[in-house]
């Protein structure tokens, strides 16, 4: 059983910072990519940032230069440092991991429960 547990969301003023964390636990053989998605009310879920097991990254254009994704492979944990936050960053942020649980299993996408980020004065 694989679980992704997120933490670090909350309320912050425009221009402020937050750091999200997501730890994967359970039966894990190998993790390929880990990433963060977000979904605002009335909008589709969108990719915010993603990082491979080798450290290559990709970002949504709207967060480039403000957000940084990083990963601790030894801890199966991914982080999202969010700086210069804007009201339009308000959303539920979901952690994602593409991993294999045991030998012979296919690669599968697992999701966290989501954490609310609200940027408001």
Tab-separated table of N, CA, C and O in Angstrom, residues 1 10 13 16 30 44 46 48 69 77-80 89 99 106:
chain	number	residue	atom	x	y	z
A	1	UNK	N	0.848	-1.192	0.000
A	1	UNK	CA	0.000	0.000	0.000
A	1	UNK	C	0.884	1.242	0.000
A	1	UNK	O	1.736	1.397	0.857
A	10	UNK	N	-1.541	26.510	3.429
A	10	UNK	CA	-2.062	27.479	4.375
A	10	UNK	C	-2.439	28.783	3.712
A	10	UNK	O	-2.536	28.869	2.482
A	13	UNK	N	-0.124	36.007	2.577
A	13	UNK	CA	-0.389	37.263	1.879
A	13	UNK	C	0.328	37.284	0.527
A	13	UNK	O	1.357	36.603	0.349
A	16	UNK	N	4.195	36.608	-0.332
A	16	UNK	CA	4.751	35.722	0.685
A	16	UNK	C	5.243	34.412	0.116
A	16	UNK	O	5.225	34.178	-1.100
A	30	UNK	N	10.602	1.640	-6.786
A	30	UNK	CA	11.323	2.694	-7.500
A	30	UNK	C	10.355	3.810	-7.864
A	30	UNK	O	9.205	3.550	-8.209
A	44	UNK	N	-9.575	23.136	-14.445
A	44	UNK	CA	-9.010	21.801	-14.537
A	44	UNK	C	-7.714	21.729	-13.729
A	44	UNK	O	-7.033	22.737	-13.511
A	46	UNK	N	-3.937	21.236	-13.172
A	46	UNK	CA	-2.826	21.547	-14.065
A	46	UNK	C	-1.493	21.215	-13.394
A	46	UNK	O	-1.367	21.273	-12.164
A	48	UNK	N	2.055	21.907	-12.105
A	48	UNK	CA	2.799	23.065	-11.608
A	48	UNK	C	4.292	22.849	-11.831
A	48	UNK	O	4.984	23.696	-12.403
A	69	UNK	N	11.101	23.229	-7.394
A	69	UNK	CA	10.824	21.862	-6.967
A	69	UNK	C	12.146	21.167	-6.676
A	69	UNK	O	13.135	21.381	-7.377
A	77	UNK	N	10.789	11.907	-0.851
A	77	UNK	CA	10.075	13.149	-0.536
A	77	UNK	C	10.339	14.195	-1.609
A	77	UNK	O	11.464	14.334	-2.089
A	78	UNK	N	9.283	14.931	-1.957
A	78	UNK	CA	9.394	16.026	-2.909
A	78	UNK	C	8.929	17.299	-2.232
A	78	UNK	O	8.030	17.278	-1.381
A	79	UNK	N	9.570	18.400	-2.585
A	79	UNK	CA	9.268	19.705	-1.989
A	79	UNK	C	8.901	20.707	-3.085
A	79	UNK	O	9.345	20.577	-4.233
A	80	UNK	N	8.123	21.693	-2.709
A	80	UNK	CA	7.836	22.799	-3.610
A	80	UNK	C	7.982	24.093	-2.819
A	80	UNK	O	7.162	24.385	-1.939
A	89	UNK	N	-2.375	32.013	-7.554
A	89	UNK	CA	-1.787	30.736	-7.155
A	89	UNK	C	-2.707	29.973	-6.197
A	89	UNK	O	-2.420	28.813	-5.854
A	99	UNK	N	5.429	5.586	-9.839
A	99	UNK	CA	6.325	4.621	-9.203
A	99	UNK	C	5.898	3.176	-9.449
A	99	UNK	O	4.795	2.909	-9.930
A	106	UNK	N	3.423	-2.657	-12.895
A	106	UNK	CA	3.593	-1.581	-13.873
A	106	UNK	C	3.880	-0.259	-13.148
A	106	UNK	O	3.644	-0.132	-11.937
